Amino acid sequence: MEGLIMRTTGSWYNVRSDEDGSMWQCRLRGKFKIILDQKKTTNPIAVGDRVVWETENELEKTGLITDILPRDNYIIRKSVHKKTAHSHILAANIQQAILIATLAYPRTSLGFVDRFLVTAESFDIPARIIFNKTDLLEEEGRAFLDELKRTYEPLGYPCLFTSTLTGEGIDEFHALLKDKISLLSGHSGVGKTSLVNTISPAFNLPTKEVSDFAEKGVHTTTFAEMFELEPNTFIIDAPGIKELGLVEMAKEELHHFFPEMSKRFGECKYYNCLHLNEPDCAILHAVEKGEIASSRYLSYLSMIEGDDNRR
Ligand SMILES: Nc1nc2c(ncn2[C@@H]2O[C@H](COP(=O)(O)OP(=O)(O)O)[C@@H](O)[C@H]2O)c(=O)[nH]1
Ligand SMILES: [Mg+2]
Ligand SMILES: [Zn+2]
């Protein structure tokens, strides 16, 4: 049988059976564990992994995992504390990463948005942005949202405007999540719980806020968890995605994760151009001509300088 890993606790895995959606407590079969141990990760199987499993005890609902299916993508964190280069897989097979942002109450900075997008790109996860609390916006704020939509959608990041108060965009939000595995992120207070409750009323989403982790510099091992909002619609609550991506990213690689830069790859005079102040830089030209949003370029500069944690 096949199933989906919803949660892990030590050597036990909560597996959701593909057959009928029932939950089983599974361990790794001995032989399979030995094979997995040879890979250098602290957790060979993570939330979101698809596995092959068999029943062990029908009454107690326990089983044995015998194989893992290939991953579409995964979020990994290098464990810096150990001498050997072990890494920790936070979650796998994420179909979309959704950032919930607000222009005000609280303000989500564009630097934060762009860092989220770069992180998602680096893990090969399609990203979307939801701007919530539109009911709080005056005309000017609305116009700014439209401008952001015009910036982000051509780059491949669909934008949605929502309000849990007026109901704007809620049907679209529901449709966006339906039958997918989504990762939800965003600052504390932007309305993640409220939005999820529009689909699954009274769902107590225990989302650990990304900003909390980044700002306090917590480096403890954190486990992701998956929740089934309605049949076959899942969200992953993965703490700390903000601090994960760029840690290991070289300056020279950063432009690969800005679609408007990667599509101009090779157009600069120097093949190793960092697009800072080099002559005949295609990126700088595009910024001057307004073809690349200056806010995006500023985010790039900020990430290259490594001071984006303060934004
Ligand atoms: N005005 C307004 N307030 C909202 C909206 N969505 C959520 N809120 C409020 O924002 C606050 C934080 O919401 P919550 O869902 O707990 O945010 P979370 O921390 O991201 O889970 C609560 O007081 C909500 O009632 C919205 O669309 N408009
Ligand atoms: Mg919440
Ligand atoms: Zn350049």
mmCIF file of C-alpha atoms and ligand atoms in Angstrom:
data_model
loop_
_atom_site.group_PDB
_atom_site.id
_atom_site.type_symbol
_atom_site.label_atom_id
_atom_site.label_comp_id
_atom_site.label_asym_id
_atom_site.label_seq_id
_atom_site.Cartn_x
_atom_site.Cartn_y
_atom_site.Cartn_z
ATOM 1 C CA MET A 1 0.000 0.000 0.000
ATOM 2 C CA GLU A 2 1.025 3.582 -0.415
ATOM 3 C CA GLY A 3 0.616 6.452 1.976
ATOM 4 C CA LEU A 4 1.607 9.940 2.995
ATOM 5 C CA ILE A 5 3.736 10.933 5.996
ATOM 6 C CA MET A 6 1.731 13.424 8.049
ATOM 7 C CA ARG A 7 3.914 13.649 11.167
ATOM 8 C CA THR A 8 7.048 12.144 12.619
ATOM 9 C CA THR A 9 7.914 11.546 16.235
ATOM 10 C CA GLY A 10 11.264 9.904 16.789
ATOM 11 C CA SER A 11 11.132 6.509 15.150
ATOM 12 C CA TRP A 12 7.355 6.545 14.604
ATOM 13 C CA TYR A 13 5.663 7.924 11.543
ATOM 14 C CA ASN A 14 2.016 8.847 11.114
ATOM 15 C CA VAL A 15 1.051 7.488 7.740
ATOM 16 C CA ARG A 16 -2.185 8.373 5.981
ATOM 17 C CA SER A 17 -3.334 5.452 3.877
ATOM 18 C CA ASP A 18 -4.018 6.387 0.257
ATOM 19 C CA GLU A 19 -6.735 3.780 0.188
ATOM 20 C CA ASP A 20 -9.208 5.225 2.682
ATOM 21 C CA GLY A 21 -7.466 8.140 4.407
ATOM 22 C CA SER A 22 -7.091 6.233 7.691
ATOM 23 C CA MET A 23 -4.114 6.997 9.946
ATOM 24 C CA TRP A 24 -1.506 4.423 10.907
ATOM 25 C CA GLN A 25 1.473 4.457 13.254
ATOM 26 C CA CYS A 26 4.401 3.046 11.354
ATOM 27 C CA ARG A 27 8.030 2.215 11.910
ATOM 28 C CA LEU A 28 10.731 1.540 9.364
ATOM 29 C CA ARG A 29 11.279 -2.072 8.530
ATOM 30 C CA GLY A 30 14.713 -3.134 9.780
ATOM 31 C CA LYS A 31 16.373 -3.806 6.434
ATOM 32 C CA PHE A 32 15.020 -0.610 4.969
ATOM 33 C CA LYS A 33 16.290 1.379 7.946
ATOM 34 C CA ILE A 34 19.833 0.142 7.349
ATOM 35 C CA ILE A 35 19.712 1.328 3.754
ATOM 36 C CA LEU A 36 18.395 4.727 4.807
ATOM 37 C CA ASP A 37 20.979 5.164 7.555
ATOM 38 C CA GLN A 38 23.693 5.237 4.930
ATOM 39 C CA LYS A 39 22.319 8.508 3.603
ATOM 40 C CA LYS A 40 23.589 11.467 5.488
ATOM 41 C CA THR A 41 20.428 12.996 6.817
ATOM 42 C CA THR A 42 19.287 13.065 10.417
ATOM 43 C CA ASN A 43 15.795 12.082 9.273
ATOM 44 C CA PRO A 44 15.596 9.798 6.268
ATOM 45 C CA ILE A 45 11.835 10.248 5.966
ATOM 46 C CA ALA A 46 10.060 13.566 6.382
ATOM 47 C CA VAL A 47 6.578 15.019 6.422
ATOM 48 C CA GLY A 48 5.183 14.965 2.902
ATOM 49 C CA ASP A 49 7.103 11.876 1.861
ATOM 50 C CA ARG A 50 5.179 9.232 0.005
ATOM 51 C CA VAL A 51 5.940 5.735 1.257
ATOM 52 C CA VAL A 52 5.146 2.113 0.644
ATOM 53 C CA TRP A 53 3.922 0.396 3.798
ATOM 54 C CA GLU A 54 2.230 -2.738 5.050
ATOM 55 C CA THR A 55 -0.063 -3.516 7.942
ATOM 56 C CA GLU A 56 1.546 -4.913 11.083
ATOM 57 C CA ASN A 57 -1.340 -4.890 13.552
ATOM 58 C CA GLU A 58 -4.817 -4.234 12.229
ATOM 59 C CA LEU A 59 -6.351 -3.511 15.680
ATOM 60 C CA GLU A 60 -3.680 -1.156 16.940
ATOM 61 C CA LYS A 61 -3.330 0.358 13.499
ATOM 62 C CA THR A 62 0.406 -0.097 13.278
ATOM 63 C CA GLY A 63 2.439 -0.787 10.198
ATOM 64 C CA LEU A 64 5.871 -1.039 8.647
ATOM 65 C CA ILE A 65 7.351 1.286 6.063
ATOM 66 C CA THR A 66 9.212 -0.670 3.416
ATOM 67 C CA ASP A 67 10.105 1.925 0.823
ATOM 68 C CA ILE A 68 10.098 5.616 0.017
ATOM 69 C CA LEU A 69 8.974 7.029 -3.332
ATOM 70 C CA PRO A 70 11.054 9.617 -5.224
ATOM 71 C CA ARG A 71 10.576 13.215 -4.088
ATOM 72 C CA ASP A 72 9.416 16.090 -6.279
ATOM 73 C CA ASN A 73 11.159 18.582 -4.011
ATOM 74 C CA TYR A 74 12.144 19.051 -0.387
ATOM 75 C CA ILE A 75 13.160 21.697 2.085
ATOM 76 C CA ILE A 76 16.475 20.893 3.653
ATOM 77 C CA ARG A 77 18.452 22.478 6.400
ATOM 78 C CA LYS A 78 22.119 21.839 6.850
ATOM 79 C CA SER A 79 22.860 21.081 10.442
ATOM 80 C CA VAL A 80 25.734 23.390 11.290
ATOM 81 C CA HIS A 81 26.321 22.137 14.798
ATOM 82 C CA LYS A 82 27.502 18.681 14.011
ATOM 83 C CA LYS A 83 31.001 17.962 12.830
ATOM 84 C CA THR A 84 29.824 15.689 10.084
ATOM 85 C CA ALA A 85 27.719 17.384 7.456
ATOM 86 C CA HIS A 86 24.347 15.998 8.342
ATOM 87 C CA SER A 87 21.270 17.687 7.044
ATOM 88 C CA HIS A 88 17.694 17.759 8.142
ATOM 89 C CA ILE A 89 14.799 17.459 5.736
ATOM 90 C CA LEU A 90 11.950 19.628 6.940
ATOM 91 C CA ALA A 91 9.306 18.620 4.449
ATOM 92 C CA ALA A 92 8.977 16.987 1.041
ATOM 93 C CA ASN A 93 6.690 17.062 -1.999
ATOM 94 C CA ILE A 94 5.315 20.535 -1.386
ATOM 95 C CA GLN A 95 3.109 21.527 -4.298
ATOM 96 C CA GLN A 96 3.024 25.229 -3.507
ATOM 97 C CA ALA A 97 4.454 27.653 -0.981
ATOM 98 C CA ILE A 98 1.980 30.379 -0.104
ATOM 99 C CA LEU A 99 3.074 33.568 1.575
ATOM 100 C CA ILE A 100 0.361 35.438 3.412
ATOM 101 C CA ALA A 101 1.289 39.121 3.490
ATOM 102 C CA THR A 102 -0.362 42.351 4.588
ATOM 103 C CA LEU A 103 0.484 45.922 3.677
ATOM 104 C CA ALA A 104 -0.425 47.033 7.182
ATOM 105 C CA TYR A 105 -1.310 45.583 10.606
ATOM 106 C CA PRO A 106 1.318 44.161 10.386
ATOM 107 C CA ARG A 107 3.389 45.431 7.493
ATOM 108 C CA THR A 108 5.106 42.745 5.447
ATOM 109 C CA SER A 109 8.153 44.299 3.806
ATOM 110 C CA LEU A 110 8.920 43.603 0.164
ATOM 111 C CA GLY A 111 12.340 42.435 1.290
ATOM 112 C CA PHE A 112 10.644 39.725 3.297
ATOM 113 C CA VAL A 113 8.400 38.783 0.373
ATOM 114 C CA ASP A 114 11.367 38.539 -1.988
ATOM 115 C CA ARG A 115 13.389 36.461 0.399
ATOM 116 C CA PHE A 116 10.501 34.045 0.713
ATOM 117 C CA LEU A 117 10.278 33.806 -3.076
ATOM 118 C CA VAL A 118 14.012 33.228 -3.442
ATOM 119 C CA THR A 119 13.857 30.498 -0.821
ATOM 120 C CA ALA A 120 10.962 28.810 -2.611
ATOM 121 C CA GLU A 121 12.839 29.053 -5.934
ATOM 122 C CA SER A 122 15.924 27.509 -4.388
ATOM 123 C CA PHE A 123 13.878 24.518 -3.246
ATOM 124 C CA ASP A 124 12.022 24.301 -6.556
ATOM 125 C CA ILE A 125 8.634 24.952 -4.992
ATOM 126 C CA PRO A 126 6.074 27.045 -6.911
ATOM 127 C CA ALA A 127 5.243 30.157 -4.885
ATOM 128 C CA ARG A 128 2.104 32.283 -4.553
ATOM 129 C CA ILE A 129 1.409 35.458 -2.611
ATOM 130 C CA ILE A 130 -1.796 36.298 -0.813
ATOM 131 C CA PHE A 131 -2.351 39.858 0.312
ATOM 132 C CA ASN A 132 -4.857 39.684 3.143
ATOM 133 C CA LYS A 133 -6.806 42.355 5.027
ATOM 134 C CA THR A 134 -7.756 44.278 1.894
ATOM 135 C CA ASP A 135 -10.684 45.716 3.859
ATOM 136 C CA LEU A 136 -8.217 47.937 5.704
ATOM 137 C CA LEU A 137 -6.901 49.577 2.538
ATOM 138 C CA GLU A 138 -7.751 52.994 1.172
ATOM 139 C CA GLU A 139 -7.530 53.798 -2.520
ATOM 140 C CA GLU A 140 -3.795 54.328 -2.336
ATOM 141 C CA GLY A 141 -3.176 50.947 -0.738
ATOM 142 C CA ARG A 142 -5.347 49.303 -3.365
ATOM 143 C CA ALA A 143 -3.349 50.940 -6.134
ATOM 144 C CA PHE A 144 -0.139 49.693 -4.537
ATOM 145 C CA LEU A 145 -1.534 46.137 -4.431
ATOM 146 C CA ASP A 146 -2.325 46.349 -8.140
ATOM 147 C CA GLU A 147 1.215 47.503 -8.759
ATOM 148 C CA LEU A 148 2.615 44.551 -6.771
ATOM 149 C CA LYS A 149 0.446 42.188 -8.776
ATOM 150 C CA ARG A 150 1.870 43.673 -11.968
ATOM 151 C CA THR A 151 5.374 43.153 -10.608
ATOM 152 C CA TYR A 152 5.012 39.613 -9.319
ATOM 153 C CA GLU A 153 2.637 37.823 -11.676
ATOM 154 C CA PRO A 154 4.832 38.128 -14.801
ATOM 155 C CA LEU A 155 7.638 36.570 -12.742
ATOM 156 C CA GLY A 156 5.511 33.489 -12.161
ATOM 157 C CA TYR A 157 4.078 34.312 -8.727
ATOM 158 C CA PRO A 158 0.264 34.498 -8.837
ATOM 159 C CA CYS A 159 -1.181 37.054 -6.418
ATOM 160 C CA LEU A 160 -4.512 36.914 -4.642
ATOM 161 C CA PHE A 161 -6.217 39.640 -2.625
ATOM 162 C CA THR A 162 -8.280 38.472 0.318
ATOM 163 C CA SER A 163 -10.236 39.701 3.288
ATOM 164 C CA THR A 164 -11.741 37.371 5.856
ATOM 165 C CA LEU A 165 -14.008 40.292 6.823
ATOM 166 C CA THR A 166 -15.585 41.103 3.462
ATOM 167 C CA GLY A 167 -15.082 37.659 1.927
ATOM 168 C CA GLU A 168 -13.049 39.031 -0.965
ATOM 169 C CA GLY A 169 -10.964 36.307 -2.602
ATOM 170 C CA ILE A 170 -12.047 33.590 -0.181
ATOM 171 C CA ASP A 171 -13.517 31.307 -2.862
ATOM 172 C CA GLU A 172 -10.311 31.707 -4.852
ATOM 173 C CA PHE A 173 -8.263 30.946 -1.746
ATOM 174 C CA HIS A 174 -10.269 27.776 -1.222
ATOM 175 C CA ALA A 175 -9.805 26.775 -4.871
ATOM 176 C CA LEU A 176 -6.069 27.458 -4.590
ATOM 177 C CA LEU A 177 -5.651 25.024 -1.707
ATOM 178 C CA LYS A 178 -8.052 22.342 -2.898
ATOM 179 C CA ASP A 179 -6.560 18.879 -3.474
ATOM 180 C CA LYS A 180 -3.008 20.100 -2.962
ATOM 181 C CA ILE A 181 -0.247 20.033 -0.387
ATOM 182 C CA SER A 182 0.531 23.645 0.458
ATOM 183 C CA LEU A 183 2.982 25.290 2.750
ATOM 184 C CA LEU A 184 1.625 28.402 4.458
ATOM 185 C CA SER A 185 3.934 31.087 5.769
ATOM 186 C CA GLY A 186 3.748 34.647 6.930
ATOM 187 C CA HIS A 187 4.343 36.937 9.848
ATOM 188 C CA SER A 188 2.349 36.582 13.007
ATOM 189 C CA GLY A 189 -0.967 38.440 12.770
ATOM 190 C CA VAL A 190 -1.379 38.506 8.977
ATOM 191 C CA GLY A 191 -4.414 36.209 9.212
ATOM 192 C CA LYS A 192 -3.165 32.673 8.503
ATOM 193 C CA THR A 193 -5.416 31.091 11.106
ATOM 194 C CA SER A 194 -8.383 33.228 10.052
ATOM 195 C CA LEU A 195 -7.942 32.288 6.394
ATOM 196 C CA VAL A 196 -7.609 28.583 7.132
ATOM 197 C CA ASN A 197 -10.727 28.810 9.295
ATOM 198 C CA THR A 198 -12.718 30.018 6.306
ATOM 199 C CA ILE A 199 -12.135 26.535 4.868
ATOM 200 C CA SER A 200 -12.048 24.447 8.017
ATOM 201 C CA PRO A 201 -14.018 26.332 10.669
ATOM 202 C CA ALA A 202 -12.483 26.374 14.125
ATOM 203 C CA PHE A 203 -9.334 24.752 12.875
ATOM 204 C CA ASN A 204 -6.687 25.548 15.398
ATOM 205 C CA LEU A 205 -3.675 26.000 13.193
ATOM 206 C CA PRO A 206 -0.660 25.975 15.472
ATOM 207 C CA THR A 207 1.526 27.742 12.936
ATOM 208 C CA LYS A 208 4.824 28.707 14.417
ATOM 209 C CA GLU A 209 5.396 32.147 13.033
ATOM 210 C CA VAL A 210 8.353 32.461 10.718
ATOM 211 C CA SER A 211 9.411 35.783 12.116
ATOM 212 C CA ASP A 212 9.580 34.434 15.636
ATOM 213 C CA PHE A 213 12.127 31.853 14.619
ATOM 214 C CA ALA A 214 14.218 34.174 12.502
ATOM 215 C CA GLU A 215 14.332 36.996 14.984
ATOM 216 C CA LYS A 216 15.088 34.934 18.028
ATOM 217 C CA GLY A 217 17.697 33.001 16.126
ATOM 218 C CA VAL A 218 16.397 29.686 17.352
ATOM 219 C CA HIS A 219 18.347 26.813 15.877
ATOM 220 C CA THR A 220 16.685 23.886 17.538
ATOM 221 C CA THR A 221 15.499 21.091 15.328
ATOM 222 C CA THR A 222 12.000 21.827 14.256
ATOM 223 C CA PHE A 223 9.588 19.329 12.803
ATOM 224 C CA ALA A 224 7.000 20.131 10.247
ATOM 225 C CA GLU A 225 3.464 18.817 10.538
ATOM 226 C CA MET A 226 0.779 18.247 7.988
ATOM 227 C CA PHE A 227 -2.948 18.852 8.431
ATOM 228 C CA GLU A 228 -5.831 17.674 6.319
ATOM 229 C CA LEU A 229 -8.229 20.614 6.047
ATOM 230 C CA GLU A 230 -10.767 18.686 4.040
ATOM 231 C CA PRO A 231 -10.407 15.378 2.230
ATOM 232 C CA ASN A 232 -7.225 15.469 0.161
ATOM 233 C CA THR A 233 -6.418 19.122 0.935
ATOM 234 C CA PHE A 234 -3.334 19.469 3.065
ATOM 235 C CA ILE A 235 -1.322 22.252 4.571
ATOM 236 C CA ILE A 236 2.150 21.915 5.932
ATOM 237 C CA ASP A 237 3.136 23.933 8.892
ATOM 238 C CA ALA A 238 6.901 24.224 8.530
ATOM 239 C CA PRO A 239 8.480 26.612 10.961
ATOM 240 C CA GLY A 240 11.345 28.814 10.012
ATOM 241 C CA ILE A 241 11.336 28.711 6.226
ATOM 242 C CA LYS A 242 12.649 32.263 6.161
ATOM 243 C CA GLU A 243 16.003 31.481 7.687
ATOM 244 C CA LEU A 244 16.569 28.281 5.795
ATOM 245 C CA GLY A 245 17.230 29.152 2.220
ATOM 246 C CA LEU A 246 19.991 31.637 1.915
ATOM 247 C CA VAL A 247 22.340 30.428 4.567
ATOM 248 C CA GLU A 248 24.224 28.174 2.220
ATOM 249 C CA MET A 249 23.679 30.237 -0.920
ATOM 250 C CA ALA A 250 26.718 31.723 -2.599
ATOM 251 C CA LYS A 251 26.544 35.309 -3.841
ATOM 252 C CA GLU A 252 27.242 34.087 -7.359
ATOM 253 C CA GLU A 253 24.191 31.835 -7.225
ATOM 254 C CA LEU A 254 21.652 34.301 -5.965
ATOM 255 C CA HIS A 255 20.597 35.636 -9.380
ATOM 256 C CA HIS A 256 19.475 32.151 -10.407
ATOM 257 C CA PHE A 257 16.594 32.516 -7.974
ATOM 258 C CA PHE A 258 15.368 35.831 -9.360
ATOM 259 C CA PRO A 259 13.477 34.800 -12.528
ATOM 260 C CA GLU A 260 13.895 38.244 -14.111
ATOM 261 C CA MET A 261 17.662 37.907 -13.662
ATOM 262 C CA SER A 262 18.060 34.262 -14.574
ATOM 263 C CA LYS A 263 16.267 34.847 -17.875
ATOM 264 C CA ARG A 264 18.944 37.462 -18.718
ATOM 265 C CA PHE A 265 21.729 35.056 -17.847
ATOM 266 C CA GLY A 266 24.691 35.475 -20.184
ATOM 267 C CA GLU A 267 23.718 38.967 -21.336
ATOM 268 C CA CYS A 268 26.173 40.810 -19.087
ATOM 269 C CA LYS A 269 29.641 41.687 -20.333
ATOM 270 C CA TYR A 270 31.314 39.540 -17.675
ATOM 271 C CA TYR A 271 30.180 35.958 -17.242
ATOM 272 C CA ASN A 272 30.678 36.244 -13.488
ATOM 273 C CA CYS A 273 28.888 39.593 -13.185
ATOM 274 C CA LEU A 274 27.274 40.165 -9.778
ATOM 275 C CA HIS A 275 25.220 43.070 -11.187
ATOM 276 C CA LEU A 276 26.528 45.549 -8.637
ATOM 277 C CA ASN A 277 28.447 48.177 -10.641
ATOM 278 C CA GLU A 278 30.128 46.226 -13.413
ATOM 279 C CA PRO A 279 30.236 47.828 -16.886
ATOM 280 C CA ASP A 280 27.693 46.683 -19.486
ATOM 281 C CA CYS A 281 25.561 44.835 -16.981
ATOM 282 C CA ALA A 282 22.277 43.672 -18.528
ATOM 283 C CA ILE A 283 20.583 43.614 -15.133
ATOM 284 C CA LEU A 284 21.522 47.202 -14.276
ATOM 285 C CA HIS A 285 20.325 48.297 -17.701
ATOM 286 C CA ALA A 286 17.025 46.507 -17.181
ATOM 287 C CA VAL A 287 16.591 48.196 -13.798
ATOM 288 C CA GLU A 288 17.318 51.600 -15.361
ATOM 289 C CA LYS A 289 14.769 50.978 -18.094
ATOM 290 C CA GLY A 290 12.187 49.885 -15.551
ATOM 291 C CA GLU A 291 12.071 46.356 -16.911
ATOM 292 C CA ILE A 292 13.157 45.004 -13.560
ATOM 293 C CA ALA A 293 11.329 46.447 -10.551
ATOM 294 C CA SER A 294 13.705 48.519 -8.458
ATOM 295 C CA SER A 295 12.226 46.988 -5.293
ATOM 296 C CA ARG A 296 13.269 43.563 -6.545
ATOM 297 C CA TYR A 297 16.760 44.780 -7.344
ATOM 298 C CA LEU A 298 17.030 46.367 -3.896
ATOM 299 C CA SER A 299 16.055 43.043 -2.355
ATOM 300 C CA TYR A 300 18.761 41.375 -4.418
ATOM 301 C CA LEU A 301 21.352 43.883 -3.176
ATOM 302 C CA SER A 302 20.209 43.424 0.370
ATOM 303 C CA MET A 303 20.505 39.650 0.137
ATOM 304 C CA ILE A 304 23.922 39.871 -1.476
ATOM 305 C CA GLU A 305 25.110 42.095 1.317
ATOM 306 C CA GLY A 306 23.673 39.620 3.785
ATOM 307 C CA ASP A 307 21.798 42.247 5.783
ATOM 308 C CA ASP A 308 18.343 41.067 4.840
ATOM 309 C CA ASN A 309 17.698 39.597 8.271
ATOM 310 C CA ARG A 310 17.050 43.097 9.504
ATOM 311 C CA ARG A 311 14.322 43.805 7.000
HETATM 312 N N1 LIG B 1 -9.329 43.651 9.189
HETATM 313 C C1 LIG B 1 -9.006 42.359 9.025
HETATM 314 N N2 LIG B 1 -8.544 41.649 10.074
HETATM 315 C C2 LIG B 1 -8.239 40.343 9.889
HETATM 316 C C3 LIG B 1 -8.369 39.711 8.631
HETATM 317 N N3 LIG B 1 -7.941 38.420 8.748
HETATM 318 C C4 LIG B 1 -7.588 38.284 10.041
HETATM 319 N N4 LIG B 1 -7.751 39.422 10.745
HETATM 320 C C5 LIG B 1 -7.461 39.674 12.164
HETATM 321 O O1 LIG B 1 -6.050 39.722 12.323
HETATM 322 C C6 LIG B 1 -5.686 39.178 13.588
HETATM 323 C C7 LIG B 1 -4.662 38.076 13.415
HETATM 324 O O2 LIG B 1 -5.270 37.010 12.712
HETATM 325 P P1 LIG B 1 -4.754 35.504 12.817
HETATM 326 O O3 LIG B 1 -5.611 34.703 11.925
HETATM 327 O O4 LIG B 1 -4.661 35.083 14.239
HETATM 328 O O5 LIG B 1 -3.293 35.675 12.222
HETATM 329 P P2 LIG B 1 -2.072 34.635 12.224
HETATM 330 O O6 LIG B 1 -1.182 35.035 13.362
HETATM 331 O O7 LIG B 1 -1.384 34.829 10.917
HETATM 332 O O8 LIG B 1 -2.632 33.256 12.375
HETATM 333 C C8 LIG B 1 -6.974 38.711 14.241
HETATM 334 O O9 LIG B 1 -7.419 39.719 15.124
HETATM 335 C C9 LIG B 1 -7.924 38.558 13.066
HETATM 336 O O10 LIG B 1 -9.274 38.753 13.438
HETATM 337 C C10 LIG B 1 -8.859 40.494 7.528
HETATM 338 O O11 LIG B 1 -9.011 40.026 6.400
HETATM 339 N N5 LIG B 1 -9.164 41.809 7.788
HETATM 340 MG MG MG B 2 -2.165 31.790 13.731
HETATM 341 ZN ZN ZN B 3 25.305 41.942 -14.626
#
